[in-house]
Each structure stands twice: as structure tokens, then as C-alpha cells.
Amino acid sequence: MLWRRNARFGAAALTILYGILVLFPLPRFQAAPHFLGYRTAVYIGVLGGVCQQIILFVAAAILWGAAVGGSLSQGATLIARWIFRLCSVDFGLAHLTAVQRVVPMIPKWMPLIRPQDASAAGPPDDL
């Protein structure tokens, strides 16, 4: 951080802001299956959106904990690692279950890219 005296305030503000932003995609758990159908892929996709916000919240909480106490406890570190791991697994599953939506994101100028290649991008995300 640039200014040590503002580090705690900035980290706390980020944690609170990202904590609020975690709540925004939660109504999609009810709305998305209603409009897109009750399928596992829909729930995995919605969970992926929630996990993106959770990762930002956890990163801000780690920053806040480091700014306040200098380092995190072993329990907090373990919880943060597990959250990052579970969210990464969901990202990989989202790639595998929504190949139709992933393929258009691949630039046309990339040679030898097929829909099968997009589905092969999921397992590396899980590592």
C-alpha cells in the first residue's frame, strides 16, 4: 500500500464493499433456473458468478487482516485457501458445462481451436 496510515481504512472499505457485492448475484439462484430451466449447468453457472465475488471478498479480508494484525492466523489462512480452491473447481465445472457459451469467447484468429478445445480448458482451471 502506498500510505501505511490509510491501509487499514482502505482494506476495511474494500472488505465491506466486496461483502455487499457478494449479495447481488444471490437472487439469481431463484431467477436463473426459472428462466433457463432446472439443470445442473445453470446452478453451476450461477455459483460461478457468486464465487467470483466471494474470491474478491476473501482477498480484501486477507488484505484487511494483514493491515490490522500483520499476518493472518493459521485458521483464517486455511479457510481462505479452501474458499479459493472450491471457487476454482466451480470455475472449471462452469467451463465444462457451458461449452456453447465459452466457444464464442475464443478469438477467431487463433488457429486450430475447436469446441472440443474449449471443453478441454476446464480441467486446467481445476488444477
Coordinates of N, CA and C in Angstrom, one line a residue:
M1 N 0.8 -1.2 0.0 CA 0.0 0.0 0.0 C 0.9 1.2 0.0
L2 N 0.4 2.3 -0.6 CA 1.2 3.5 -0.7 C 1.3 4.2 0.6
W3 N 0.3 4.4 1.4 CA 0.3 5.1 2.6 C -0.1 4.2 3.7
R4 N 0.8 3.9 4.7 CA 0.5 3.0 5.8 C -0.6 3.4 6.6
R5 N -0.7 4.7 6.9 CA -1.8 5.2 7.8 C -3.2 5.0 7.2
N6 N -3.3 4.9 5.9 CA -4.6 4.7 5.3 C -4.8 3.2 4.9
A7 N -3.9 2.4 5.2 CA -4.0 1.0 4.7 C -5.2 0.3 5.4
R8 N -5.3 0.5 6.7 CA -6.4 -0.2 7.4 C -7.8 0.3 7.0
F9 N -7.9 1.6 6.8 CA -9.2 2.1 6.3 C -9.5 1.6 4.9
G10 N -8.5 1.7 4.0 CA -8.8 1.2 2.7 C -9.1 -0.3 2.6
A11 N -8.4 -1.1 3.4 CA -8.7 -2.5 3.4 C -10.0 -2.8 4.0
A12 N -10.4 -2.1 5.0 CA -11.7 -2.3 5.6 C -12.8 -1.9 4.6
A13 N -12.6 -0.8 3.9 CA -13.6 -0.3 3.0 C -13.8 -1.3 1.8
L14 N -12.7 -1.9 1.4 CA -12.8 -2.9 0.3 C -13.5 -4.1 0.8
T15 N -13.2 -4.6 2.0 CA -13.9 -5.7 2.6 C -15.4 -5.5 2.7
I16 N -15.8 -4.4 3.2 CA -17.2 -4.1 3.3 C -17.9 -4.0 1.9
L17 N -17.2 -3.3 1.0 CA -17.8 -3.2 -0.3 C -17.9 -4.5 -1.0
Y18 N -16.9 -5.3 -1.0 CA -17.0 -6.7 -1.6 C -17.9 -7.6 -0.9
G19 N -18.1 -7.4 0.4 CA -19.0 -8.2 1.2 C -20.5 -7.9 0.7
I20 N -20.7 -6.6 0.4 CA -22.0 -6.2 -0.1 C -22.2 -6.8 -1.5
L21 N -21.2 -6.7 -2.3 CA -21.3 -7.2 -3.7 C -21.5 -8.7 -3.8
V22 N -21.1 -9.4 -2.8 CA -21.4 -10.9 -2.8 C -22.9 -11.2 -2.8
L23 N -23.6 -10.3 -2.2 CA -25.1 -10.5 -2.1 C -25.8 -10.2 -3.4
F24 N -25.3 -9.4 -4.3 CA -26.0 -9.1 -5.5 C -26.4 -10.3 -6.4
P25 N -25.5 -11.2 -6.7 CA -25.9 -12.3 -7.6 C -26.7 -13.4 -6.9
L26 N -26.9 -13.3 -5.6 CA -27.7 -14.4 -4.9 C -29.1 -14.6 -5.4
P27 N -29.9 -13.5 -5.8 CA -31.2 -13.8 -6.3 C -31.2 -14.6 -7.6
R28 N -30.1 -14.7 -8.3 CA -30.1 -15.5 -9.5 C -30.3 -16.9 -9.2
F29 N -30.0 -17.4 -8.0 CA -30.2 -18.8 -7.7 C -31.7 -19.1 -7.9
Q30 N -32.6 -18.2 -7.7 CA -34.0 -18.4 -7.9 C -34.4 -18.1 -9.3
A31 N -33.9 -17.0 -9.8 CA -34.4 -16.5 -11.1 C -33.9 -17.3 -12.3
A32 N -32.6 -17.6 -12.3 CA -32.0 -18.3 -13.4 C -32.6 -19.6 -13.7
P33 N -32.8 -20.5 -12.7 CA -33.5 -21.8 -13.1 C -34.9 -21.6 -13.6
H34 N -35.6 -20.5 -13.1 CA -36.9 -20.3 -13.6 C -37.0 -20.0 -15.0
F35 N -36.0 -19.2 -15.5 CA -35.9 -18.8 -16.9 C -35.2 -19.7 -17.8
L36 N -34.1 -20.4 -17.3 CA -33.2 -21.2 -18.1 C -33.5 -22.7 -17.9
G37 N -34.3 -23.1 -16.9 CA -34.5 -24.5 -16.7 C -33.8 -25.0 -15.5
Y38 N -34.3 -26.0 -14.9 CA -33.7 -26.5 -13.6 C -32.7 -27.6 -14.1
R39 N -31.5 -27.1 -14.4 CA -30.4 -28.0 -14.8 C -29.2 -27.7 -13.9
T40 N -28.4 -28.7 -13.8 CA -27.2 -28.6 -13.0 C -26.3 -27.5 -13.6
A41 N -26.2 -27.4 -14.9 CA -25.3 -26.4 -15.5 C -25.7 -25.0 -15.2
V42 N -27.0 -24.8 -15.0 CA -27.5 -23.4 -14.6 C -27.0 -23.1 -13.2
Y43 N -27.2 -24.0 -12.3 CA -26.8 -23.8 -10.9 C -25.2 -23.6 -10.8
I44 N -24.5 -24.4 -11.6 CA -23.0 -24.2 -11.6 C -22.6 -22.9 -12.2
G45 N -23.3 -22.4 -13.2 CA -23.0 -21.1 -13.8 C -23.3 -20.0 -12.8
V46 N -24.5 -20.0 -12.1 CA -24.8 -19.0 -11.1 C -23.8 -19.0 -10.0
L47 N -23.5 -20.2 -9.5 CA -22.5 -20.3 -8.5 C -21.1 -19.8 -8.9
G48 N -20.8 -19.9 -10.1 CA -19.6 -19.3 -10.6 C -19.6 -17.8 -10.5
G49 N -20.7 -17.1 -10.7 CA -20.8 -15.7 -10.5 C -20.7 -15.3 -9.1
V50 N -21.3 -16.1 -8.2 CA -21.2 -15.9 -6.8 C -19.7 -16.1 -6.3
C51 N -19.1 -17.1 -6.8 CA -17.7 -17.4 -6.4 C -16.7 -16.3 -6.8
Q52 N -17.0 -15.7 -8.0 CA -16.1 -14.6 -8.4 C -16.2 -13.5 -7.3
Q53 N -17.4 -13.2 -6.8 CA -17.5 -12.1 -5.8 C -16.9 -12.6 -4.5
I54 N -17.1 -13.8 -4.2 CA -16.5 -14.4 -2.9 C -15.0 -14.3 -2.9
I55 N -14.4 -14.6 -4.0 CA -12.9 -14.5 -4.1 C -12.4 -13.1 -3.9
L56 N -13.1 -12.1 -4.4 CA -12.7 -10.7 -4.2 C -12.9 -10.4 -2.7
F57 N -14.0 -10.8 -2.1 CA -14.3 -10.5 -0.7 C -13.2 -11.2 0.2
V58 N -12.8 -12.4 -0.1 CA -11.8 -13.1 0.7 C -10.4 -12.4 0.5
A59 N -10.1 -12.0 -0.7 CA -8.8 -11.3 -0.9 C -8.8 -10.0 -0.1
A60 N -9.9 -9.3 -0.1 CA -10.0 -8.0 0.6 C -9.9 -8.3 2.1
A61 N -10.5 -9.3 2.6 CA -10.5 -9.7 4.0 C -9.0 -10.1 4.4
I62 N -8.3 -10.8 3.5 CA -6.9 -11.1 3.8 C -6.1 -9.8 3.9
L63 N -6.3 -8.9 3.0 CA -5.6 -7.6 3.0 C -5.9 -6.9 4.3
W64 N -7.2 -6.9 4.7 CA -7.5 -6.2 5.9 C -6.9 -6.8 7.1
G65 N -6.9 -8.2 7.2 CA -6.3 -8.9 8.3 C -4.8 -8.6 8.4
A66 N -4.1 -8.5 7.2 CA -2.7 -8.2 7.2 C -2.4 -6.8 7.6
A67 N -3.3 -5.9 7.2 CA -3.1 -4.5 7.5 C -3.3 -4.2 9.0
V68 N -4.2 -5.0 9.6 CA -4.6 -4.7 11.0 C -3.6 -5.5 12.0
G69 N -3.4 -6.8 11.7 CA -2.6 -7.6 12.6 C -1.2 -7.9 12.1
G70 N -0.9 -7.6 10.9 CA 0.4 -8.0 10.3 C 0.4 -9.4 9.6
S71 N -0.3 -10.3 10.1 CA -0.4 -11.6 9.5 C -1.7 -12.3 9.9
L72 N -2.1 -13.3 9.2 CA -3.4 -14.0 9.5 C -3.1 -15.2 10.3
S73 N -4.1 -15.6 11.1 CA -3.9 -16.8 11.9 C -3.9 -18.1 10.9
Q74 N -3.5 -19.2 11.5 CA -3.5 -20.4 10.6 C -4.9 -20.8 10.2
G75 N -5.9 -20.6 11.1 CA -7.3 -21.0 10.8 C -7.8 -20.1 9.6
A76 N -7.5 -18.8 9.7 CA -8.0 -17.9 8.7 C -7.3 -18.2 7.3
T77 N -6.1 -18.5 7.4 CA -5.3 -18.9 6.2 C -5.9 -20.2 5.6
L78 N -6.2 -21.1 6.4 CA -6.8 -22.4 5.9 C -8.1 -22.2 5.3
I79 N -9.0 -21.4 5.9 CA -10.3 -21.1 5.4 C -10.2 -20.4 4.0
A80 N -9.3 -19.4 3.9 CA -9.1 -18.6 2.7 C -8.6 -19.6 1.6
R81 N -7.7 -20.5 1.9 CA -7.2 -21.4 0.8 C -8.3 -22.3 0.4
W82 N -9.2 -22.8 1.3 CA -10.3 -23.7 0.9 C -11.3 -23.0 0.0
I83 N -11.6 -21.7 0.3 CA -12.5 -20.9 -0.5 C -12.0 -20.7 -1.9
F84 N -10.7 -20.4 -2.0 CA -10.1 -20.3 -3.3 C -10.1 -21.6 -4.1
R85 N -9.9 -22.7 -3.4 CA -9.9 -24.0 -4.1 C -11.3 -24.3 -4.6
L86 N -12.3 -24.2 -3.7 CA -13.6 -24.6 -4.1 C -14.1 -23.7 -5.3
C87 N -13.8 -22.4 -5.2 CA -14.2 -21.5 -6.3 C -13.5 -21.8 -7.6
S88 N -12.3 -22.3 -7.5 CA -11.6 -22.7 -8.7 C -12.2 -23.9 -9.3
V89 N -12.6 -24.9 -8.5 CA -13.3 -26.1 -9.0 C -14.6 -25.7 -9.7
D90 N -15.3 -24.7 -9.2 CA -16.5 -24.3 -9.8 C -16.3 -23.6 -11.1
F91 N -15.2 -22.8 -11.2 CA -14.8 -22.2 -12.5 C -14.6 -23.3 -13.6
G92 N -13.8 -24.3 -13.2 CA -13.6 -25.4 -14.1 C -14.8 -26.1 -14.6
L93 N -15.7 -26.4 -13.6 CA -17.0 -27.0 -13.9 C -17.9 -26.1 -14.8
A94 N -17.8 -24.8 -14.6 CA -18.6 -23.9 -15.4 C -18.1 -23.9 -16.9
H95 N -16.8 -24.0 -17.1 CA -16.3 -24.2 -18.4 C -16.7 -25.5 -19.1
L96 N -16.8 -26.5 -18.3 CA -17.2 -27.8 -18.9 C -18.6 -27.9 -19.2
T97 N -19.5 -27.3 -18.4 CA -20.9 -27.4 -18.6 C -21.5 -26.4 -19.5
A98 N -20.8 -25.3 -19.9 CA -21.3 -24.3 -20.7 C -20.4 -24.1 -21.9
V99 N -20.1 -25.1 -22.6 CA -19.2 -25.0 -23.8 C -19.8 -24.1 -24.8
Q100 N -21.1 -24.1 -25.0 CA -21.8 -23.3 -26.0 C -21.5 -21.8 -25.7
R101 N -21.4 -21.4 -24.5 CA -21.1 -20.0 -24.2 C -19.6 -19.7 -24.1
V102 N -18.8 -20.7 -24.0 CA -17.4 -20.5 -23.9 C -16.7 -20.4 -25.3
V103 N -17.2 -21.1 -26.2 CA -16.7 -21.2 -27.6 C -16.7 -19.8 -28.2
P104 N -17.8 -19.0 -28.1 CA -17.8 -17.7 -28.8 C -16.7 -16.7 -28.2
M105 N -16.2 -17.0 -27.0 CA -15.2 -16.1 -26.4 C -13.8 -16.4 -27.0
I106 N -13.7 -17.5 -27.7 CA -12.3 -17.8 -28.3 C -12.2 -16.9 -29.5
P107 N -11.1 -16.2 -29.7 CA -10.9 -15.3 -30.9 C -10.8 -16.2 -32.1
K108 N -11.4 -15.7 -33.2 CA -11.4 -16.4 -34.5 C -10.0 -16.5 -35.1
W109 N -9.1 -15.6 -34.7 CA -7.7 -15.6 -35.3 C -6.9 -16.7 -34.7
M110 N -7.3 -17.4 -33.6 CA -6.5 -18.4 -33.0 C -6.6 -19.7 -33.9
P111 N -5.5 -20.2 -34.4 CA -5.6 -21.4 -35.2 C -5.9 -22.7 -34.4
L112 N -6.5 -23.6 -35.1 CA -6.7 -25.0 -34.6 C -7.6 -25.0 -33.3
I113 N -8.5 -24.1 -33.1 CA -9.4 -24.0 -32.0 C -10.7 -24.5 -32.4
R114 N -11.2 -25.6 -31.7 CA -12.5 -26.2 -32.0 C -13.3 -26.2 -30.6
P115 N -14.6 -26.5 -30.7 CA -15.4 -26.6 -29.5 C -14.8 -27.6 -28.5
Q116 N -14.2 -28.7 -29.0 CA -13.6 -29.7 -28.1 C -12.4 -29.1 -27.3
D117 N -11.7 -28.1 -27.9 CA -10.7 -27.4 -27.2 C -11.2 -26.6 -26.0
A118 N -12.4 -26.0 -26.2 CA -13.0 -25.2 -25.2 C -13.4 -26.1 -24.0
S119 N -13.8 -27.3 -24.3 CA -14.2 -28.2 -23.2 C -12.9 -28.7 -22.5
A120 N -11.8 -28.7 -23.2 CA -10.6 -29.2 -22.6 C -10.0 -28.1 -21.7
A121 N -10.5 -26.9 -21.8 CA -10.0 -25.8 -20.9 C -10.4 -25.9 -19.5
G122 N -11.4 -26.7 -19.2 CA -12.0 -26.8 -17.9 C -11.0 -27.5 -16.9
P123 N -10.5 -28.7 -17.2 CA -9.6 -29.3 -16.3 C -8.4 -28.6 -15.9
P124 N -7.7 -27.8 -16.8 CA -6.6 -27.0 -16.3 C -7.0 -25.9 -15.3
D125 N -8.2 -25.4 -15.4 CA -8.7 -24.5 -14.4 C -8.9 -25.2 -13.0
D126 N -9.1 -26.4 -13.0 CA -9.3 -27.2 -11.7 C -8.0 -27.4 -11.1
L127 N -6.9 -27.4 -11.8 CA -5.6 -27.6 -11.2 C -5.2 -26.4 -10.5

